[in-house]
Coordinates of C-alpha atoms in Angstrom, one line a residue:
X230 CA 10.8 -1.8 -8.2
X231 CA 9.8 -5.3 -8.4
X232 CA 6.4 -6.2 -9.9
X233 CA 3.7 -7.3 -6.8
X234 CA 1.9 -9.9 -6.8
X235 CA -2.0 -9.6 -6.3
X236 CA -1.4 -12.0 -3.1
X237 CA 1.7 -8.9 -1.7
X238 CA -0.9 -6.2 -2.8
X239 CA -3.7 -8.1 -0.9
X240 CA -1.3 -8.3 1.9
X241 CA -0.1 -4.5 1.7
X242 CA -3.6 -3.1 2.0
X243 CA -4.6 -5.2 5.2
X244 CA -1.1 -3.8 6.8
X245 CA -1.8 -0.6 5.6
X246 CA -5.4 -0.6 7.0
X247 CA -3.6 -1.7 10.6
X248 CA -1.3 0.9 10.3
X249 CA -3.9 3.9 9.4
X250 CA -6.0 2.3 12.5
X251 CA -3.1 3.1 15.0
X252 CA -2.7 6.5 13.6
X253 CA -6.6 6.5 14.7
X254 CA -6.3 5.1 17.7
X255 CA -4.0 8.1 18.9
X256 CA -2.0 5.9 21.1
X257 CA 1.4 6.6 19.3
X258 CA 4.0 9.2 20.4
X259 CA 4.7 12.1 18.0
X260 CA 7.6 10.1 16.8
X261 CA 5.9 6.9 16.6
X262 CA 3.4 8.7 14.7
X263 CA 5.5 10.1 12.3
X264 CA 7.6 6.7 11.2
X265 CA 3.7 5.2 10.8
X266 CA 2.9 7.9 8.7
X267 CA 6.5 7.4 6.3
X268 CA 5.3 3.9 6.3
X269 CA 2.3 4.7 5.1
X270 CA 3.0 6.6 2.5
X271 CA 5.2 4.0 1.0
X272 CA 2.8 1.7 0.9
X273 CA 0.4 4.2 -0.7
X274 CA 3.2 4.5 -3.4
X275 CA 3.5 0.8 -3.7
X276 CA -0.1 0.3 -4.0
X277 CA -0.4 3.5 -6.7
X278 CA 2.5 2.4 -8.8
X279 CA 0.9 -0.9 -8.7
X280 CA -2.8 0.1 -9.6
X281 CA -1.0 2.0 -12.7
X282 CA 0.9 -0.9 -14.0
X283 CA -1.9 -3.2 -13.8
X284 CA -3.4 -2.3 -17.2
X285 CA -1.1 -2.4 -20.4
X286 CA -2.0 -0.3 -23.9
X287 CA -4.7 -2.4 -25.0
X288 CA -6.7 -1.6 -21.7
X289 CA -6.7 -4.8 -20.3
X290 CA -6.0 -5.8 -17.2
X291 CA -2.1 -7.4 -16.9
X292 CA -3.2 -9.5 -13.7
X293 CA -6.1 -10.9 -14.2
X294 CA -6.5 -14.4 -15.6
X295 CA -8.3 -15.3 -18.7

């Protein structure tokens, strides 16, 4: 998987929050509910896999500038 960018994990986390908020609103068919929830999860596992990447050996943080 390709490295994300802090502006795709920015963007990830406001679609992700949209998608947990129809889950919420319990407008969606069980079906409908189901492929939201999928999609959540892979964001989850983008996000986590990001959030574990971010800090190499030395314990500093790969993404952030100096």
């Amino acid at each position: 998987m390709a490295t994300l960018t802090l502006m795709e994990v920015s963007e990830l986390r406001v679609k992700l929050k949209a998608l947990e908020n129809q889950i919420a609103s319990g407008e969606l068919s069980l079906f409908e509910r189901c492929e939201v929830e999928d999609e959540i999860l892979e964001m989850k596992e983008q996000l986590g896999e990001f959030d574990r990447a971010k800090w190499d050996d030395s314990g500093e943080c790969l993404n952030c500038s100096a």
